[in-house]
Short mmCIF file of C-alpha atoms in Angstrom, two decimals:
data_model
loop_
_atom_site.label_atom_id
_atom_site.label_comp_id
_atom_site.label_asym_id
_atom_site.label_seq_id
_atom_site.Cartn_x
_atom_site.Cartn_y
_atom_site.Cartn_z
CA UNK X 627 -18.68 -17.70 -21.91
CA UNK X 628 -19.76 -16.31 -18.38
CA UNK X 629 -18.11 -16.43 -14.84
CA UNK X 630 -21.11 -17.11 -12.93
CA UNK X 631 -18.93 -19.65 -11.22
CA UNK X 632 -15.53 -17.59 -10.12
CA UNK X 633 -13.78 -21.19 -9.02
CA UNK X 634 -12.70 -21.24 -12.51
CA UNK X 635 -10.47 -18.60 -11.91
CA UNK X 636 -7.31 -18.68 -10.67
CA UNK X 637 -6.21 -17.35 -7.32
CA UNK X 638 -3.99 -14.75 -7.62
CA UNK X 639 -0.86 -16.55 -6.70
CA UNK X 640 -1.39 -18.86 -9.55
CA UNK X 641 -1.79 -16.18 -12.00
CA UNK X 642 1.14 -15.66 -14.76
CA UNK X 643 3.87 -13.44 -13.43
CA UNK X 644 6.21 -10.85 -15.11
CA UNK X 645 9.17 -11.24 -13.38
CA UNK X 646 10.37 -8.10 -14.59
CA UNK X 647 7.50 -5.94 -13.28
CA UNK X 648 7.20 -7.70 -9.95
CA UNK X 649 3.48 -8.80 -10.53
CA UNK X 650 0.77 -11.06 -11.84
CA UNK X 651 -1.31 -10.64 -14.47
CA UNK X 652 -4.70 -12.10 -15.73
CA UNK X 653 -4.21 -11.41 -19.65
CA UNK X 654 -5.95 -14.10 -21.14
CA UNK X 655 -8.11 -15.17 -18.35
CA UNK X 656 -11.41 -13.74 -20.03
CA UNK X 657 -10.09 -14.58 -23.22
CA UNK X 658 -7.76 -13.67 -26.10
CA UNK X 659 -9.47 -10.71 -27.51
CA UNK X 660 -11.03 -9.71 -24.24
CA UNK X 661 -11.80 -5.46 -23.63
CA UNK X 662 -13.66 -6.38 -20.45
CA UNK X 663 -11.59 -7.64 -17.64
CA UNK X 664 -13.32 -8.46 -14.16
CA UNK X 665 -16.60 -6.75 -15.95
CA UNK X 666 -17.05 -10.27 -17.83
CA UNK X 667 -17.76 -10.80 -13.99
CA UNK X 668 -21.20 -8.58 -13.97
CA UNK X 669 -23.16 -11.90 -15.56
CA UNK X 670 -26.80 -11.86 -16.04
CA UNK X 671 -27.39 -13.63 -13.49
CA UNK X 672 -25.35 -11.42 -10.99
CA UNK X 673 -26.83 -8.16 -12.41
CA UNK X 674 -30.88 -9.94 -12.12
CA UNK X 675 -29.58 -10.78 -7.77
CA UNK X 676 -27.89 -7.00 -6.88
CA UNK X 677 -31.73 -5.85 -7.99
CA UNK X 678 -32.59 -7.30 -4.46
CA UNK X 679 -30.59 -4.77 -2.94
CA UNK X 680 -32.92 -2.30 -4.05
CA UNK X 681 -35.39 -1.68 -0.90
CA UNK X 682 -36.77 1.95 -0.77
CA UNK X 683 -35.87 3.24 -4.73
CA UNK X 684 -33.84 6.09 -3.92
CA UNK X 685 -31.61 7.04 -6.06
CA UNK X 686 -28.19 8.88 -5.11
CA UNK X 687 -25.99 10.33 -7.35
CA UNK X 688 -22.35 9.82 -7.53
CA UNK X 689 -20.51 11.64 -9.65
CA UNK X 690 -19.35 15.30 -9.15
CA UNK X 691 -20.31 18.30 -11.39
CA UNK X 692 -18.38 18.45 -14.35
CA UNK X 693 -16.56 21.17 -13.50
CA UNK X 694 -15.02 19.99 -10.44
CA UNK X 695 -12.58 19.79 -8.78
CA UNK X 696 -11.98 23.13 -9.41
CA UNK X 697 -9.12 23.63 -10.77
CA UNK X 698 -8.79 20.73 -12.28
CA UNK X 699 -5.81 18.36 -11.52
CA UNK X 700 -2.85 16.63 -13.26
CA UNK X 701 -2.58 19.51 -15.55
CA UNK X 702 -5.87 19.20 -16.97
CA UNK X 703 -7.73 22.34 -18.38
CA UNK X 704 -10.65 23.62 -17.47
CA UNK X 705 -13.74 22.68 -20.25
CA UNK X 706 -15.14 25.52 -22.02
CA UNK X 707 -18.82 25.43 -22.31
CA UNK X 708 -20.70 27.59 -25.23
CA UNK X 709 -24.32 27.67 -25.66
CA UNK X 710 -25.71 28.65 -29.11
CA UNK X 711 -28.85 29.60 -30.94
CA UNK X 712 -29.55 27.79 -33.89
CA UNK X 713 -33.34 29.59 -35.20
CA UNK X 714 -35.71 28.53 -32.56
CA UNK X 715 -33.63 25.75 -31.05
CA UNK X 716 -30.57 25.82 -28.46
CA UNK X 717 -27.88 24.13 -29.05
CA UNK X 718 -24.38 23.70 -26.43
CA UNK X 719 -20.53 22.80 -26.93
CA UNK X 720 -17.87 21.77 -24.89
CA UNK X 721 -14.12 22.20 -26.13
CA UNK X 722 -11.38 21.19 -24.00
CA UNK X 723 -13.33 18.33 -22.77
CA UNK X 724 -11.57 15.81 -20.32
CA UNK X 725 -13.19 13.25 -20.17
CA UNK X 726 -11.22 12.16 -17.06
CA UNK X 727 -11.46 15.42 -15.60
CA UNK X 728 -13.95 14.81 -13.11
CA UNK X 729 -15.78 11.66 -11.92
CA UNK X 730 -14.55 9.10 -14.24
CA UNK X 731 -13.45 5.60 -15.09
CA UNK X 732 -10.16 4.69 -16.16
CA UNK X 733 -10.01 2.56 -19.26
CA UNK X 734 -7.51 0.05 -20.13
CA UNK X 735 -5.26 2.26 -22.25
CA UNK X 736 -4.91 4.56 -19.89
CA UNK X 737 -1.91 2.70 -18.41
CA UNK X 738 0.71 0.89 -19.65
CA UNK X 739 2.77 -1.88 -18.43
CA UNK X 740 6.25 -0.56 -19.85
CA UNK X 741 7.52 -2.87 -22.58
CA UNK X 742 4.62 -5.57 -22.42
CA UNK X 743 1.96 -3.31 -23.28
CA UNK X 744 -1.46 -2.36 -21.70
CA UNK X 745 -4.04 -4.96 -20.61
CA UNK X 746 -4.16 -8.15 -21.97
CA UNK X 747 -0.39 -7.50 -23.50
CA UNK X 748 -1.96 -5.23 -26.56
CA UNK X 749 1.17 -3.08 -27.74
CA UNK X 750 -0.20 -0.97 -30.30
CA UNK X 751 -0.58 2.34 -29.69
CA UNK X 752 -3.69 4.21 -28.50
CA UNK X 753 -5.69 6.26 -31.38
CA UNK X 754 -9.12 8.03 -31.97
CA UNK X 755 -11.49 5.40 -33.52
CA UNK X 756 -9.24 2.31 -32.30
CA UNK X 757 -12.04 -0.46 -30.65
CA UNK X 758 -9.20 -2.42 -29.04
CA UNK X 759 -9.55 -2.03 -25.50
CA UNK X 760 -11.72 1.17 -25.66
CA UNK X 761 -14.48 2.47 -23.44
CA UNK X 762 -16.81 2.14 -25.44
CA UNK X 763 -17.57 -1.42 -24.74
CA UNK X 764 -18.25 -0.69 -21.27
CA UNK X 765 -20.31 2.31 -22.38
CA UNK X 766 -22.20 -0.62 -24.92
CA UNK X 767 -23.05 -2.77 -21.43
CA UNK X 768 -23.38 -0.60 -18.76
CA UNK X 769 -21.54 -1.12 -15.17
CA UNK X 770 -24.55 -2.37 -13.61
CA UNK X 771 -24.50 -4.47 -10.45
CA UNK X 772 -24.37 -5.03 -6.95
CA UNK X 773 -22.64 -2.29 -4.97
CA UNK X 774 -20.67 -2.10 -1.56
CA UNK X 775 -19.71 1.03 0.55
CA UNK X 776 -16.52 0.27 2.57
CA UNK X 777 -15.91 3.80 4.66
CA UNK X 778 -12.18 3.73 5.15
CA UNK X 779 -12.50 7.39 6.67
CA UNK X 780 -14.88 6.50 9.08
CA UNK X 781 -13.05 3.82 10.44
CA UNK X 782 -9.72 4.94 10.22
CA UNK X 783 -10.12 8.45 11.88
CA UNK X 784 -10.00 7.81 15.57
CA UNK X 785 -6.47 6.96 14.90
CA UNK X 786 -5.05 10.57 13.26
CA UNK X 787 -5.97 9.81 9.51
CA UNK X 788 -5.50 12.65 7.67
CA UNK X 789 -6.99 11.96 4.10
CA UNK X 790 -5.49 15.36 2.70
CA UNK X 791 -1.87 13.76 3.55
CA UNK X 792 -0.03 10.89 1.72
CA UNK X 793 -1.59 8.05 3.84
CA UNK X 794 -1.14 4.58 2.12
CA UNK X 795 -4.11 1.96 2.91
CA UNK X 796 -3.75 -1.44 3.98
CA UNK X 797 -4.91 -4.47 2.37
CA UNK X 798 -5.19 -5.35 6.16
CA UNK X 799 -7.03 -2.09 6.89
CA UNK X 800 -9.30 -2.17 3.94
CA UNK X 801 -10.57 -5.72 5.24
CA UNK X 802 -11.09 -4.43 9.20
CA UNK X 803 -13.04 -1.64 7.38
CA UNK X 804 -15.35 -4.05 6.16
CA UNK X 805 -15.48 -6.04 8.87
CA UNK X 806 -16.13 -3.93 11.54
CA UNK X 807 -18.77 -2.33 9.12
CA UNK X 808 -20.25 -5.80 8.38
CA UNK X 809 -19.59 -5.41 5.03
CA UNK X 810 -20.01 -8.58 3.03
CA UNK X 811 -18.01 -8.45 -0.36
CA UNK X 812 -18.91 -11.27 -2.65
CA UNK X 813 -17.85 -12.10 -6.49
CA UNK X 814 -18.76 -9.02 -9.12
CA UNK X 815 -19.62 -6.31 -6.76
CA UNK X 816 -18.67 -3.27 -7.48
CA UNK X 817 -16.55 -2.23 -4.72
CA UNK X 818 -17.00 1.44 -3.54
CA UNK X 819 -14.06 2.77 -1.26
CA UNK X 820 -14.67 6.31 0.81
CA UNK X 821 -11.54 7.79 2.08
CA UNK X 822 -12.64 11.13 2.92
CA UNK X 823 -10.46 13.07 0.38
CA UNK X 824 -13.53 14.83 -1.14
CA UNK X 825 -14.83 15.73 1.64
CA UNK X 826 -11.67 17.38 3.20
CA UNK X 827 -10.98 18.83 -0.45
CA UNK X 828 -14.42 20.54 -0.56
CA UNK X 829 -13.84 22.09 2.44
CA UNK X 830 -10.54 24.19 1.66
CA UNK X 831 -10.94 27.70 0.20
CA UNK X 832 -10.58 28.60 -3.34
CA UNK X 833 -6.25 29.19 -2.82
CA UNK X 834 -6.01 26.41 -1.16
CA UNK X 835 -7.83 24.22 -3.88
CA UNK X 836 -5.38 26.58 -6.00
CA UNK X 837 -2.03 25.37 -4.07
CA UNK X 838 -3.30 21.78 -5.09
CA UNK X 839 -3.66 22.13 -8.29
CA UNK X 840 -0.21 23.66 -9.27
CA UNK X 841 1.79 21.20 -7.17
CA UNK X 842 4.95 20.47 -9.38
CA UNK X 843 5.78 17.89 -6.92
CA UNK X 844 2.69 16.29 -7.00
CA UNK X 845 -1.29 16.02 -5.59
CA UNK X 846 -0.89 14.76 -1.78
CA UNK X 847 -3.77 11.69 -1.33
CA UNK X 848 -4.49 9.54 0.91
CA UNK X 849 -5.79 6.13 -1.13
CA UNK X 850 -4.75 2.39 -1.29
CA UNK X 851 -1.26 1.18 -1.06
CA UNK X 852 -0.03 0.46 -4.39
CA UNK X 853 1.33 -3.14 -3.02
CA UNK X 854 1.22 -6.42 -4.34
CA UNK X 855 -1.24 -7.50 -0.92
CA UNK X 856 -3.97 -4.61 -2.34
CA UNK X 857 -3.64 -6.09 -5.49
CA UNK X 858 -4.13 -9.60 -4.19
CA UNK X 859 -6.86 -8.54 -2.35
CA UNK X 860 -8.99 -7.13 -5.04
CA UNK X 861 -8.14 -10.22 -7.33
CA UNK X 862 -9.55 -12.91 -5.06
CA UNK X 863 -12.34 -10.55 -3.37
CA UNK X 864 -13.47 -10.88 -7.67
CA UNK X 865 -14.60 -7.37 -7.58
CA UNK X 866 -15.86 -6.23 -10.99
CA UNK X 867 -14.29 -2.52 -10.45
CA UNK X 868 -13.94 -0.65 -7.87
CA UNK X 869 -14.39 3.02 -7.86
CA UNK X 870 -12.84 5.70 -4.55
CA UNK X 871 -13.35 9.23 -3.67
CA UNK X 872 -10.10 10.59 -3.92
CA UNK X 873 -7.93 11.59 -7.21
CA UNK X 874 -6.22 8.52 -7.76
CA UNK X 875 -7.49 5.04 -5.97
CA UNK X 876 -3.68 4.84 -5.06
CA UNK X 877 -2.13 7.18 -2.39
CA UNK X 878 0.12 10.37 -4.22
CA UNK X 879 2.27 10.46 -5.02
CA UNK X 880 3.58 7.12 -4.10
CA UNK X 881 6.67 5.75 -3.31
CA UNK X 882 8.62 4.34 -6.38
CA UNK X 883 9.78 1.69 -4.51
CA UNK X 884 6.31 0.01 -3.95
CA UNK X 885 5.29 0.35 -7.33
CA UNK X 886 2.20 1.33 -9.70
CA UNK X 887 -1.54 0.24 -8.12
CA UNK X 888 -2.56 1.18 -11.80
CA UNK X 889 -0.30 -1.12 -13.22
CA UNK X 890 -1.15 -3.74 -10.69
CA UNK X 891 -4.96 -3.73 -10.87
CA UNK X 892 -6.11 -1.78 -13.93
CA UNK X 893 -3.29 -2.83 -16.87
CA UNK X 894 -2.47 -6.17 -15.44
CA UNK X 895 -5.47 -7.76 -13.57
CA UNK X 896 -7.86 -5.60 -15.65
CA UNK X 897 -10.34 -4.09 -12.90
CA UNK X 898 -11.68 -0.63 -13.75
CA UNK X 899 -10.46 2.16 -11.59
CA UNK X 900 -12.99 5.13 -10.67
CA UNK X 901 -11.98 7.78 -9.36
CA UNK X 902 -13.56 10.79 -7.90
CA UNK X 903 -17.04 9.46 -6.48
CA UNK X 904 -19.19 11.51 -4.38
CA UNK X 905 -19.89 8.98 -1.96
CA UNK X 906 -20.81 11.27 0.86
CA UNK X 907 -24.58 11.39 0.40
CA UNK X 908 -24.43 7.36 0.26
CA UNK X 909 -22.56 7.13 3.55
CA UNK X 910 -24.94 9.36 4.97
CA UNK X 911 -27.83 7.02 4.00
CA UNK X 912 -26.42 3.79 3.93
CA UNK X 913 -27.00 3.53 8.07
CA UNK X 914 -27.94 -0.11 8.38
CA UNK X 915 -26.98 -2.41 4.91
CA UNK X 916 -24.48 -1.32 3.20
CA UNK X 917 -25.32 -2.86 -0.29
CA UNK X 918 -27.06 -1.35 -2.94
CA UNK X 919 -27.89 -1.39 -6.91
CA UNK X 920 -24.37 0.69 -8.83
CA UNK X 921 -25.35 1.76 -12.43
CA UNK X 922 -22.89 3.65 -14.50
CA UNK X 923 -22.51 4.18 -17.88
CA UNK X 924 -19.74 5.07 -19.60
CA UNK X 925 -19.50 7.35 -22.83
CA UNK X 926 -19.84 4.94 -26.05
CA UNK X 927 -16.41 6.72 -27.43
CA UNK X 928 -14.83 4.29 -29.76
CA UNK X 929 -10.81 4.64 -28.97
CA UNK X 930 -11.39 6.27 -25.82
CA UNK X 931 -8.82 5.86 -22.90
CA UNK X 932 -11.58 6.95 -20.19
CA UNK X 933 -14.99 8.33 -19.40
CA UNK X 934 -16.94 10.57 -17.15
CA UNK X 935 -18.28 8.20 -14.21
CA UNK X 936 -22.36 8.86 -14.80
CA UNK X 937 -22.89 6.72 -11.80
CA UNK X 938 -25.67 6.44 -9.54
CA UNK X 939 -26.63 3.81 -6.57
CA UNK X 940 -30.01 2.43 -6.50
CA UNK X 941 -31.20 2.16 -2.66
#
């Protein structure tokens, strides 16, 4: 089956609803025994058309060095790299390997959806080896398609934004973004969302990045607001993922009392988060259309919960 025709799916106000959680969900929308989610939206057909938004052939990467952010966050450890001689050939290692230390996708067992399970309603626990849901479908396919730049930062600066700070995002403000920056967003783009974390991050000194790091009380993030309207929004925009520049697509902490944007969008509407893009060298060049060819592929690990990002836009 393909969704080359997305008025087959339901709006998100007709979607199934856990009363319970205080959302809708899509489980079952792309099928029973479905480990894509909104990627089943990245058709043949779409993939062949976001080729036309390649115009010059420059290529921009996307995804930080491995070893940053330096430290690493959320209590992550630093990966150890060894390089080796083996006779006349080199070989390398990594050991305490994140894969979601750095530029990365989140898969759908990364979050869970309390009693109901992750994506789709699966239950089971996640284990090495274990093909339900893992990332190594999407590493099989490829995240290939059309991509759009919206630069929250940009536009929300004149007004005191401080992307460092706990600054929740609008559903409201994400689409002024794009329409003051005449951004069209149509059905399996992959939506790219700058809010100027990265930037600001990069350009605090090594304590500072330090004081981050350790935070008991958590990393402070401007990002979207974890609200049902954000989630909404995504749904019915019929994004395939979309991927942000700052720790956690969501603002951080977040307020309890608004809820989980990775239970929202990732478990229970199953679009891919990505989080920590380097979209700063895009921005730069994306000066008239904003559009451009996303690739990414994501590591082929069978049971794995995420992946680095290996992302780059076409231009």
């Amino acid at each position: 089956m393909t969704f080359d025709d997305v008025s087959v799916l339901p709006a998100y106000r007709d979607l199934p609803r856990l009363e319970d959680i205080g959302s809708n969900h899509s489980w079952g929308v792309f099928g029973d025994e479905d480990d894509f989610g909104t990627l089943n939206l990245l058709t043949s057909a779409r993939v062949r058309d976001a080729a036309r938004s390649v115009r010059t052939g420059e290529r921009v990467g996307l995804s930080l060095p491995l070893h940053e952010p330096d430290p690493p966050l959320f209590r992550r450890e630093p990966y150890r790299h060894t390089v080796k001689q083996l006779g006349s050939m080199w070989d390398d290692r990594l050991d305490t390997f994140f894969p979601q230390g750095s530029t990365q996708w989140d898969g759908f067992r990364h979050h869970r959806v309390r009693q109901h399970g992750f994506y789709g309603g699966v239950t089971d626990d996640p284990a090495p080896g274990n093909p339900r849901l893992s990332v190594h479908h999407w590493g099989r396919t490829g995240i290939v398609g059309r991509g759009v730049l919206i630069d929250l930062a940009a536009h929300l600066l004149p007004g005191g934004y401080d992307p460092l700070a706990e600054r929740p995002i609008t559903a409201e403000e994400v689409r002024a973004a794009a329409a003051a920056q005449g951004v069209e967003v149509r059905p399996g783009d992959v939506l790219c969302l700058r809010t100027g974390w990265l930037r600001a991050y990069r350009a605090l000194s090594p304590e500072a990045k330090a004081e981050i790091s350790a935070k008991k009380a958590g990393l402070y993030s401007a990002g979207l607001r974890a609200d049902e309207e954000i989630a909404e929004l995504l749904w019915d925009w019929h994004i395939a993922a979309v991927a942000v520049d700052n720790p956690a697509v969501e603002a951080t902490p977040g307020d309890p009392a608004v809820g989980s944007l990775h239970r929202r969008v990732l478990a229970m509407l199953g679009i891919p988060l990505g989080e920590l893009f380097d979209f700063e060298a895009l921005a730069e060049k994306l000066a008239g259309p904003r559009d451009f060819l996303f690739t990414a592929v994501p590591l082929t690990l069978v049971g794995g919960l995420g992946s680095p990002g290996n992302a780059i836009a076409v231009l």
